[in-house]
Coordinates of C-alpha atoms in Angstrom, one line a residue:
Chain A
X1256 CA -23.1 -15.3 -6.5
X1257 CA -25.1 -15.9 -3.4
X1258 CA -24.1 -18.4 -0.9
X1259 CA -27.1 -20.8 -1.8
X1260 CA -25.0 -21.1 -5.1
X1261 CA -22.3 -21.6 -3.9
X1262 CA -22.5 -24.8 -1.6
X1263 CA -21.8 -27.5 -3.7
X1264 CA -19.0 -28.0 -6.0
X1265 CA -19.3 -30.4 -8.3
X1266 CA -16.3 -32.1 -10.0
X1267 CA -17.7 -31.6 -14.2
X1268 CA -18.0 -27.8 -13.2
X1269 CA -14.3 -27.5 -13.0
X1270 CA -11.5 -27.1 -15.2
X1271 CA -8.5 -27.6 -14.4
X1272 CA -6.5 -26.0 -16.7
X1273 CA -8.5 -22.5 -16.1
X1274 CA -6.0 -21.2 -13.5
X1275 CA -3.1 -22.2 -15.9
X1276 CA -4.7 -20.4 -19.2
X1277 CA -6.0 -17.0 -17.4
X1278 CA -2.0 -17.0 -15.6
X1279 CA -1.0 -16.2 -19.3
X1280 CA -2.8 -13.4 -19.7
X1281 CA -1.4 -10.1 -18.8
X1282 CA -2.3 -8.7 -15.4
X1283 CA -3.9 -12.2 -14.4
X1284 CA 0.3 -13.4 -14.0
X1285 CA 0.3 -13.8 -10.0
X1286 CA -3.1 -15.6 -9.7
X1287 CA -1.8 -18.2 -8.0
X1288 CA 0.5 -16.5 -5.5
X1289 CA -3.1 -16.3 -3.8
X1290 CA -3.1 -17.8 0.1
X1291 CA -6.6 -16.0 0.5
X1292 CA -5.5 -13.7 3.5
X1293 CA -8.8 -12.1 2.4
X1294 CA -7.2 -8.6 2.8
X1295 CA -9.0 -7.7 -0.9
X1296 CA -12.5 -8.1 0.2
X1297 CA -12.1 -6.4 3.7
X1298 CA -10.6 -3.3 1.9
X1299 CA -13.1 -3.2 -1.1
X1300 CA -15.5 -0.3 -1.1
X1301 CA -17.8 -2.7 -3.0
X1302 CA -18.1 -5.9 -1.0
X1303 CA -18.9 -3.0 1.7
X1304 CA -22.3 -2.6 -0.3
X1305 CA -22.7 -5.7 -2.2
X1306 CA -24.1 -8.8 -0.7
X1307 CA -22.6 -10.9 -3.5
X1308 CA -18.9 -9.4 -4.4
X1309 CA -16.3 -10.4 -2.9
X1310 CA -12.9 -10.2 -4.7
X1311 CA -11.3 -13.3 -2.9
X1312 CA -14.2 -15.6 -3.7
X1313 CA -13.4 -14.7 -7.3
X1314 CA -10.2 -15.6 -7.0
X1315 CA -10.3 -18.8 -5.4
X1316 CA -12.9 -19.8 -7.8
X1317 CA -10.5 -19.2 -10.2
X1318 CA -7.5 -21.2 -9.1
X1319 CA -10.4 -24.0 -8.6
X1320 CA -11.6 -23.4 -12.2
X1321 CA -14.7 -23.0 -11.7
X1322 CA -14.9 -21.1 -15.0
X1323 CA -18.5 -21.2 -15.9
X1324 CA -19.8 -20.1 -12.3
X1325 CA -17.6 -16.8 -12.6
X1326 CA -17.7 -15.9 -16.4
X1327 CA -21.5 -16.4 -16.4
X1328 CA -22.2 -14.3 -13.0
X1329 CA -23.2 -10.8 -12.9
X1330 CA -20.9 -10.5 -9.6
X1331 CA -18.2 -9.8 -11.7
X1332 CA -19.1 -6.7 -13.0
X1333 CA -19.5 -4.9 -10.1
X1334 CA -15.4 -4.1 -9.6
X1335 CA -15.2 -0.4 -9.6
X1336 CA -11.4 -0.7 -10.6
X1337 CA -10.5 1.3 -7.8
X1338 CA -7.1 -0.6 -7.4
X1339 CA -7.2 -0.6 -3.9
X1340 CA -7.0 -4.6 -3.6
X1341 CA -3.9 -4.6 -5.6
X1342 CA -1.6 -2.1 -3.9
X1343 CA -2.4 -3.7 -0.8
X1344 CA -2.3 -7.8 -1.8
X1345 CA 0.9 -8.7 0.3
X1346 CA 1.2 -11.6 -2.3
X1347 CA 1.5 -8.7 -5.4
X1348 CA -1.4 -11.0 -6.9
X1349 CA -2.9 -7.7 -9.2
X1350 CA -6.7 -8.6 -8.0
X1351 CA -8.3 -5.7 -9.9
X1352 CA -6.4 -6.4 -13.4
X1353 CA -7.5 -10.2 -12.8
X1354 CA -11.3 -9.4 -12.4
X1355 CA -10.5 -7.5 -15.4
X1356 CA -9.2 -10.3 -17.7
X1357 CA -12.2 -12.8 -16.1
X1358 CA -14.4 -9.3 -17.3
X1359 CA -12.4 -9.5 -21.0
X1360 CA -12.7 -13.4 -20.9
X1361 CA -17.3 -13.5 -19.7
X1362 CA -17.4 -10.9 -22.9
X1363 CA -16.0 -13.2 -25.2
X1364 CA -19.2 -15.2 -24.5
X1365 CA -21.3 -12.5 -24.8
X1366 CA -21.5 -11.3 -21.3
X1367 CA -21.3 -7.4 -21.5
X1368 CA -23.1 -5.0 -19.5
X1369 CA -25.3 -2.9 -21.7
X1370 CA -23.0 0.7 -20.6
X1371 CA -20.3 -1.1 -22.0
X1372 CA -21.5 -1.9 -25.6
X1373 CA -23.0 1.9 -25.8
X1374 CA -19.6 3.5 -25.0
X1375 CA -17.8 1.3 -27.4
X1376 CA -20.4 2.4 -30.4
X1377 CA -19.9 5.8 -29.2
X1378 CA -16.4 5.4 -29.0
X1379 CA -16.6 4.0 -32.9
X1380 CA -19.2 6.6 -34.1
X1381 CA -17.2 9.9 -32.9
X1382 CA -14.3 9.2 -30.4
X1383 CA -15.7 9.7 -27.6
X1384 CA -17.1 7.3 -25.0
X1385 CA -20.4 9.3 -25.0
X1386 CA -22.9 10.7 -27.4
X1387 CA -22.1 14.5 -26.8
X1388 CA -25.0 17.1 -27.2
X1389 CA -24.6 19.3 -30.0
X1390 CA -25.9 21.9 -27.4
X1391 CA -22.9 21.0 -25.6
X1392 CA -20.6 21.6 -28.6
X1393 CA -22.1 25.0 -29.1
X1394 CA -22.1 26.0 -25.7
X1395 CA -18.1 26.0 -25.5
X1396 CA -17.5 29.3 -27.5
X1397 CA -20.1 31.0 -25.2
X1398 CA -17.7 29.3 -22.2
X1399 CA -14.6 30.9 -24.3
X1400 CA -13.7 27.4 -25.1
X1401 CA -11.7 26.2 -28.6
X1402 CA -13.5 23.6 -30.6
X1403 CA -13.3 19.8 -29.5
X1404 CA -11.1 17.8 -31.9
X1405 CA -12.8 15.4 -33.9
X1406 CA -12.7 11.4 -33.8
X1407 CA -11.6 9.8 -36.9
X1408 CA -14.1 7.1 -37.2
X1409 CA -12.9 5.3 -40.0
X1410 CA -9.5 5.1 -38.4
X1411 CA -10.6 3.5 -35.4
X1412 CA -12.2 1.2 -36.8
X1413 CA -9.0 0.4 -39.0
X1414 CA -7.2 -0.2 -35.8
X1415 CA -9.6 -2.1 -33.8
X1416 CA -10.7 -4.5 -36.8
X1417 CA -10.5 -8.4 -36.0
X1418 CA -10.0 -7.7 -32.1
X1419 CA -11.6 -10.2 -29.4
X1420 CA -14.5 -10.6 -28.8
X1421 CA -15.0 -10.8 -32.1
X1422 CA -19.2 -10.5 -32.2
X1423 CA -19.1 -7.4 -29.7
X1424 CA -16.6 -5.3 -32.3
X1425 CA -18.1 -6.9 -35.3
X1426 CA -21.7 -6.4 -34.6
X1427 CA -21.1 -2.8 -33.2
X1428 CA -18.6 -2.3 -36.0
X1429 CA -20.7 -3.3 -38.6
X1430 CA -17.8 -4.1 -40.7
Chain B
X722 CA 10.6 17.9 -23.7
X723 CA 9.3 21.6 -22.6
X724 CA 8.0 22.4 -19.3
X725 CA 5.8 25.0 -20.5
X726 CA 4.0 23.5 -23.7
X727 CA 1.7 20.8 -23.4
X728 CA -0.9 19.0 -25.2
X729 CA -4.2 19.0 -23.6
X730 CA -6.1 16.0 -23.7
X731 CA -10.0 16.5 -22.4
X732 CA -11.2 12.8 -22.4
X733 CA -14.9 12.1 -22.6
X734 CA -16.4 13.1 -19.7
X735 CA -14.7 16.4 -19.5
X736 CA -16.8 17.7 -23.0
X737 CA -19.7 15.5 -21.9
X738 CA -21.0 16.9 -18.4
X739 CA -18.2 19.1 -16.7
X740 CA -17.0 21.9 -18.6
X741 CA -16.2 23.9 -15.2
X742 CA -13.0 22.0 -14.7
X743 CA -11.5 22.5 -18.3
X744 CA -12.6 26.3 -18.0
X745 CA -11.0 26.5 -14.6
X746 CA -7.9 24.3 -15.9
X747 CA -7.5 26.5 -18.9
X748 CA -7.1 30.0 -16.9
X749 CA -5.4 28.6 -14.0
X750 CA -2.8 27.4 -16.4
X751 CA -2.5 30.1 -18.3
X752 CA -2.1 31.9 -15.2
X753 CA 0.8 30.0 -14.6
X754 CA 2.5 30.8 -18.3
X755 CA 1.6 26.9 -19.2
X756 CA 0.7 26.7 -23.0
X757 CA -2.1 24.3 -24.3
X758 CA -1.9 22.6 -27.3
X759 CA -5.0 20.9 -29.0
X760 CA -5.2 17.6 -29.8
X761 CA -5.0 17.3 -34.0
X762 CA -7.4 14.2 -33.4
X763 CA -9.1 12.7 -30.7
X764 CA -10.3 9.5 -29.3
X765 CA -11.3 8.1 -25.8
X766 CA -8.1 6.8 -24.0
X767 CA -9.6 3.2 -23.9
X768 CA -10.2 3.0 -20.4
X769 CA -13.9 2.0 -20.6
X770 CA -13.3 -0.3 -23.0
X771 CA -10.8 -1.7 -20.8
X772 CA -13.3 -4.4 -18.9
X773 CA -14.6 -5.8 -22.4
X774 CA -11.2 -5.8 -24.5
X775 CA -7.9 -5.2 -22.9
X776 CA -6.3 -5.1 -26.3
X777 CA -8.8 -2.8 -27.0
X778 CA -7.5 -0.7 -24.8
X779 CA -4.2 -0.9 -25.3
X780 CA -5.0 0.6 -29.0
X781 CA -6.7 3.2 -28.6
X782 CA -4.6 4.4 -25.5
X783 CA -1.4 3.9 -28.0
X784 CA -3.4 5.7 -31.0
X785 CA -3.1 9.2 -28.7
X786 CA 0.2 8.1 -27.7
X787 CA 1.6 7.7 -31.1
X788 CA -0.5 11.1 -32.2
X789 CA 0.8 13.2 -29.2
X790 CA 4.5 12.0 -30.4
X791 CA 4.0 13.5 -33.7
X792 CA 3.3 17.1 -32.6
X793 CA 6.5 16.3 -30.1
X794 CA 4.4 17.1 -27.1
X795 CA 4.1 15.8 -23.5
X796 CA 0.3 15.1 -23.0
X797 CA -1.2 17.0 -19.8
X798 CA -4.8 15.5 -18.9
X799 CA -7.6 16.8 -16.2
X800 CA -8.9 13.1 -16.0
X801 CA -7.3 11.0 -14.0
X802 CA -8.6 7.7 -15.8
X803 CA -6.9 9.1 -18.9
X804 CA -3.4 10.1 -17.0
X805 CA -3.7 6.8 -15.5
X806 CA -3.8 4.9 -18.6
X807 CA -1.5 6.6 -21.2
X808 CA 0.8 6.6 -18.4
X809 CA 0.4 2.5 -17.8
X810 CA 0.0 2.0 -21.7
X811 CA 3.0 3.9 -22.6
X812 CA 5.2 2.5 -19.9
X813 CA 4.2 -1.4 -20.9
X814 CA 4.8 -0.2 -24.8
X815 CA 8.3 1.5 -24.1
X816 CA 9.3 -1.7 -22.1
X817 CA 7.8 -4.4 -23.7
X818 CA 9.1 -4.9 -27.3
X819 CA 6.8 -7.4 -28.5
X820 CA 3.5 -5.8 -26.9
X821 CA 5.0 -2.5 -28.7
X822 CA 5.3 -4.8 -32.4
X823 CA 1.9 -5.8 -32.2
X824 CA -0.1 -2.6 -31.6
X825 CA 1.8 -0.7 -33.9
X826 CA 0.7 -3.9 -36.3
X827 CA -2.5 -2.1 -36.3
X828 CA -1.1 1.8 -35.9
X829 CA 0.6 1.3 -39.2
X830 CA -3.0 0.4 -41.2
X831 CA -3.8 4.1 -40.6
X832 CA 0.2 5.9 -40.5
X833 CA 0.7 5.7 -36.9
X834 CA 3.9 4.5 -35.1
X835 CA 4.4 4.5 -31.4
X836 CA 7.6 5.3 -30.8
X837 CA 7.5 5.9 -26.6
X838 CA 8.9 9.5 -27.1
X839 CA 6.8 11.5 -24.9
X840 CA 5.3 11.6 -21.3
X841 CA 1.6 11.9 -20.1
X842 CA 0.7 13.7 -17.0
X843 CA -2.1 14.6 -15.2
X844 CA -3.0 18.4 -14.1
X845 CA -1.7 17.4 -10.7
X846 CA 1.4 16.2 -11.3
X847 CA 2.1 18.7 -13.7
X848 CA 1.0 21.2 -10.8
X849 CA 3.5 19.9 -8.1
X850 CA 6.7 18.3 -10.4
X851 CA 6.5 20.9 -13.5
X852 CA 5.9 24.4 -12.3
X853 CA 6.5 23.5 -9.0
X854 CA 4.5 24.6 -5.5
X855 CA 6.6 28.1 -5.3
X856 CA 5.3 29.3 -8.8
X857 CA 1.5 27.6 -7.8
X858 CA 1.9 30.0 -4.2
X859 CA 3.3 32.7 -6.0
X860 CA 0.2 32.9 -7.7
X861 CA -1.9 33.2 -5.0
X862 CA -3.2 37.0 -4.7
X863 CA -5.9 36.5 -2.4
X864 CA -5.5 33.4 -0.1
X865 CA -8.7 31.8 1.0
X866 CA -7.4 31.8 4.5
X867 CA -11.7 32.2 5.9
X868 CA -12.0 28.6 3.7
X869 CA -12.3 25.0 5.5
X870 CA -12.4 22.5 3.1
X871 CA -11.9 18.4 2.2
X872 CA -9.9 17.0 -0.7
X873 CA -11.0 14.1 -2.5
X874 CA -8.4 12.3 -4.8
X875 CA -10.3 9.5 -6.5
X876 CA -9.1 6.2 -7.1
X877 CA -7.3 6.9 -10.7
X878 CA -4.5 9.6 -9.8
X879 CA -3.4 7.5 -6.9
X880 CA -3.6 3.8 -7.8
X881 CA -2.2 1.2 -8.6
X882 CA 0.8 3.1 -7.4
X883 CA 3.0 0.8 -9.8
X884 CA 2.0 2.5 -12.5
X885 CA 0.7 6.6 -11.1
X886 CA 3.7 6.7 -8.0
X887 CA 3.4 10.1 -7.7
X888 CA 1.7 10.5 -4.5
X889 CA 1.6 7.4 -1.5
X890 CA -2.0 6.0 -1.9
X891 CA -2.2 5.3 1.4
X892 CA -1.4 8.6 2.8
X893 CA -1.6 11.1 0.1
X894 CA 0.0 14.9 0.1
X895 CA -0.1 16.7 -3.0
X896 CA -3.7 17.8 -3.1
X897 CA -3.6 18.4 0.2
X898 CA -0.1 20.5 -0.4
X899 CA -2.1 22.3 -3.3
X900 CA -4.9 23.0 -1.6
X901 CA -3.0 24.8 1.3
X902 CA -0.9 26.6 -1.6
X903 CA -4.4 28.6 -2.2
X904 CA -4.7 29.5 1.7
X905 CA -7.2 27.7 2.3
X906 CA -7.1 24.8 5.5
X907 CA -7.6 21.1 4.3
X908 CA -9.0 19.2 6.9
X909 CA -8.6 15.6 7.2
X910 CA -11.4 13.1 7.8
X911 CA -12.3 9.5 7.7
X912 CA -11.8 7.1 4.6
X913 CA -10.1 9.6 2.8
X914 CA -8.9 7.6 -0.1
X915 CA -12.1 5.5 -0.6
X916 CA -13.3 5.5 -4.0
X917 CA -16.4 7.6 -4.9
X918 CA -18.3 4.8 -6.8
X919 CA -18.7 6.1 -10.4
X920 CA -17.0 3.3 -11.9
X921 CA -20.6 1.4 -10.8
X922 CA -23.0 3.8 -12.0
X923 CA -25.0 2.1 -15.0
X924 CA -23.9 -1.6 -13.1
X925 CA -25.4 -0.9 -9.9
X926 CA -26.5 2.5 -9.2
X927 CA -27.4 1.9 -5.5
X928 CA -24.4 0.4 -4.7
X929 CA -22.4 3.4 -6.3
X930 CA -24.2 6.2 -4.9
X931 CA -24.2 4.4 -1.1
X932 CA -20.3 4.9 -1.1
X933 CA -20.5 8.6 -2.5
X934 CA -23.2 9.0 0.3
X935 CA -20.5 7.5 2.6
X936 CA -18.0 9.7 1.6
X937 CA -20.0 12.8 2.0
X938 CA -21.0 11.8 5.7
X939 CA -17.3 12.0 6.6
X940 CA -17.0 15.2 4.6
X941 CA -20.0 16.6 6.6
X942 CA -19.0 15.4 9.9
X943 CA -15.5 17.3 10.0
X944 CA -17.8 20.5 8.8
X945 CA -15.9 20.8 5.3
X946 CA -17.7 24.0 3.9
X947 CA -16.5 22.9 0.5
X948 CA -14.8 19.3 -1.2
X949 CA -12.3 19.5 -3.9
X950 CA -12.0 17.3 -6.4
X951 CA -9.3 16.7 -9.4
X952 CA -11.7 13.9 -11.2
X953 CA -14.5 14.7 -13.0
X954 CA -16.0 11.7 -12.6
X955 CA -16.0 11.7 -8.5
X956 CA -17.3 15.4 -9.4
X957 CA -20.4 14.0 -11.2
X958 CA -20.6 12.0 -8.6
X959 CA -20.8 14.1 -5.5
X960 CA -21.9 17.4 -7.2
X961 CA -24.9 16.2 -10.0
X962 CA -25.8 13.3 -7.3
X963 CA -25.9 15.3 -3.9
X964 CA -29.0 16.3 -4.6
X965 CA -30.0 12.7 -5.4
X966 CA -28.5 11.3 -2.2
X967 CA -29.6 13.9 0.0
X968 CA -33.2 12.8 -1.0
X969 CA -32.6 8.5 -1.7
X970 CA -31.4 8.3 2.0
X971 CA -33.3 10.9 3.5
X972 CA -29.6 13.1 4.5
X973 CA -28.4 17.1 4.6
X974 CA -25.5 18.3 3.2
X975 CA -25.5 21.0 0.9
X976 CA -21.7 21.0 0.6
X977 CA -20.4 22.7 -2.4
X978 CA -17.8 20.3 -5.0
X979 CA -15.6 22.5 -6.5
X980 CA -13.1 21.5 -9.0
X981 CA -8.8 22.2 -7.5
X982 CA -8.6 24.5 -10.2
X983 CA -11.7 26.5 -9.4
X984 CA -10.2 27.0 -5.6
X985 CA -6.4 28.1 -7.1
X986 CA -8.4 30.3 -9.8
X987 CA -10.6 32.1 -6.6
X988 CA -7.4 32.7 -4.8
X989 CA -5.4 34.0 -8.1
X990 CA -8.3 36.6 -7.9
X991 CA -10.3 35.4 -11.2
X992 CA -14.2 35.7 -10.6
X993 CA -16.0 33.1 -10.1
X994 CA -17.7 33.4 -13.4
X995 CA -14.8 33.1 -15.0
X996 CA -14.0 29.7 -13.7
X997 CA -17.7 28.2 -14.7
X998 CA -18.8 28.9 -11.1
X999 CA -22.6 28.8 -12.9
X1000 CA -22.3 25.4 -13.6
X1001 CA -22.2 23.8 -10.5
X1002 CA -25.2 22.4 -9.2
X1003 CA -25.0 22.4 -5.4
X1004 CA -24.5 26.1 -4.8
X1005 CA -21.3 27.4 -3.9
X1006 CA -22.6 31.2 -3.1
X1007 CA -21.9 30.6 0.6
X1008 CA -18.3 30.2 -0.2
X1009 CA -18.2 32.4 -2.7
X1010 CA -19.2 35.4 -0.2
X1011 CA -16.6 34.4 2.3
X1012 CA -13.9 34.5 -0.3
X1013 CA -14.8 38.2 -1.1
X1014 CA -14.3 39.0 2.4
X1015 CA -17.6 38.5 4.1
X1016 CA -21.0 39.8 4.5

């Protein structure tokens, strides 16, 4: 989000009950432990390279519940889940994990980065989060390496049927 | 469970892009009389799915789980991402009783129970709490005391110490300890604990190579004549990417990235082709000479 956006805050954007339904969800318990010391966005390698990240914006935005402005942003994407805002939050508020379920929460609308939904048909196709090479494969006996195990594709998608968000795993499913 | 038999889980990256660090892996612990044990089945341990679908996540992690229980096996990974979450997944599903009833809701459609009867552990940890640093030093035939080099932990094996709490994020010994095991100084430089960026390649590449760029300026500036990593995702990023850096923002380094268990295998006396030396892309033949005694 860039500053211009963020000037005015207008009382329809908000919902109040936002802080309260995210504070369920696991990870996102100690949201509002928040006094925005700002000690996440001074430490995070990100907001060092990013004009628009900043970890305690995203949290006060949240306790505001101004839920459209963050679930429809690209900012949020840009966490690299290093972790390094939670271990040192002096309020225990575990800022990566509640990016994570604002992350779990913008894909339920459809927001997903395009890596995302690749890895995930991967995942379902083979196992694996990427497509690997059949060179690859081969290449490990010349490395004196044993065979990969396999992915069981039907099983996974026996265990990951019905999940949220339900488009993403149904379309990618395609069951 | 037994100290010596594990079951190795490679993740996705490992098979993917950086076979040098299972090769390595492999030899250094069978060096160390560690037996692997390969996984009947495999699927990713749900990390990247963790941003879109935390429950998600929390299946698939708990599918390996439940699987590694079966053959009665701790589960020993080289990727930190994956140690780091069958460790956090198994420790919320073995304290958590109604978490633990609903995932194995969906084990059960394919014959799968989690039970929370084993342990996963990452190479390091293994390295330092299993076999212990006498049996890693007493491995050492030829200690790469010529060698200067920087360690670089990654995010994953450190944090969020809740979960890893093997090492102090903020100050952290055991690479360092393991490193010094081989001989070889470990020199300490600025921002050591910062993460390498991977985690934003495909989101914002500029962004994620700027802090891997960062990272190797420090590296350079304490004249590290090698970096060790234990990820092999900060590997892919400082050793396929150097190149890439070197030229987006007009820098030198040519500093080799060598996986730990290339650096203990060079110092139990394996050659360097052995340990999948050839597959490195910044070239490590400087090194390489001094550790055969210099030309």
């Amino acid at each position: 989000m860039t500053q211009a956006e963020c000037k005015v805050v207008k009382a329809s954007e908000i919902n109040p009950r936002f802080k309260y339904e995210i504070s369920k969800m696991h990870g996102a318990e100690k949201l509002m432990r928040c006094f925005q010391c700002g000690t996440c966005t001074s430490d995070c390698p990100i907001a060092r390279y990013s004009e628009s990240y900043r970890p305690r914006q995203i949290i006060r935005m949240a306790q505001l519940g101004l839920e459209d402005r963050i679930l429809d942003s690209d900012t949020l994407w840009l966490c690299a889940s290093c972790f390094t805002c939670t271990d040192r939050c002096p309020q225990d508020v575990e800022v990566a994990s509640v990016i994570r379920v604002l992350r779990n929460l913008a894909a339920e609308r459809g927001h997903i980065p395009q890596v995302f939904r690749e890895q995930f048909s991967s995942i379902l196709e083979s196992g694996y989060a990427y497509k690997i090479p059949e060179l690859r494969v081969k290449r490990r006996e010349l490395l004196g390496l044993p065979p990969l195990p396999k992915g069981n594709s039907e099983s996974i998608r026996k265990t990951l049927r019905g999940l949220k968000p339900e488009k993403f795993f149904e379309n990618n499913g395609g069951y | 469970m037994s100290k010596g038999r594990y079951l190795i889980f490679l993740g996705c990256a490992i098979p993917y892009r950086v076979s040098a660090f299972e090769v390595s892996a492999r030899k250094v612990l069978a060096k160390l009389g560690v037996e692997l044990v390969e996984m009947p089945e495999f699927n990713c341990c749900g990390l990247p799915l963790d941003p879109v679908s935390h429950e998600a996540m929390l299946v698939l992690a708990a599918r390996n789980l439940a699987l590694a229980e079966q053959k009665g096996l701790d589960i020993i990974t080289l990727c930190p991402g994956c140690a780091g979450t069958l460790k956090k997944v198994n420790r919320m599903l073995k304290e958590d009783g109604a978490l633990r009833h609903s995932i194995n809701q969906r084990l059960k459609e394919v014959g799968l129970e989690f039970k929370g009867t084993i342990e996963a552990k990452h190479l390091m940890q293994v390295l330092i709490e299993d076999i212990g640093l006498e049996r890693v030093k007493d491995s050492v035939i030829k200690p790469l005391t010529a060698l200067s080099v920087a360690e670089h932990n990654g995010c994953h094996i450190l944090r969020p110490k809740e979960f890893i709490g093997f090492d102090d994020p903020e100050d952290p010994k055991t690479l360092k300890t393991l490193i010094e095991a081989t001989g070889a100084r470990c020199l300490d430089y600025l921002e050591e604990t910062e993460c390498c960026g991977a985690p934003s390649v495909g989101v914002n590449d500029k962004i994620a190579l700027q802090l891997a760029r960062n990272k190797l300026n420090h590296v350079k500036a304490v004249k590290a004549e090698a970096m060790i990593t234990i990820c092999p995702f900060c590997h892919i990023m400082y050793d396929t990417n150097e190149l890439r850096i070197e030229k987006m923002f007009n820098e030198t380094y040519g500093i080799p990235i060598l996986h730990y268990p290339q650096l203990l295998g060079l110092a139990m006396g394996f050659q360097p082709e052995e340990l999948g030396f050839s597959e490195l892309r910044v070239d490590a033949s400087r090194i390489l000479d001094k550790t055969k005694g210099g030309k």
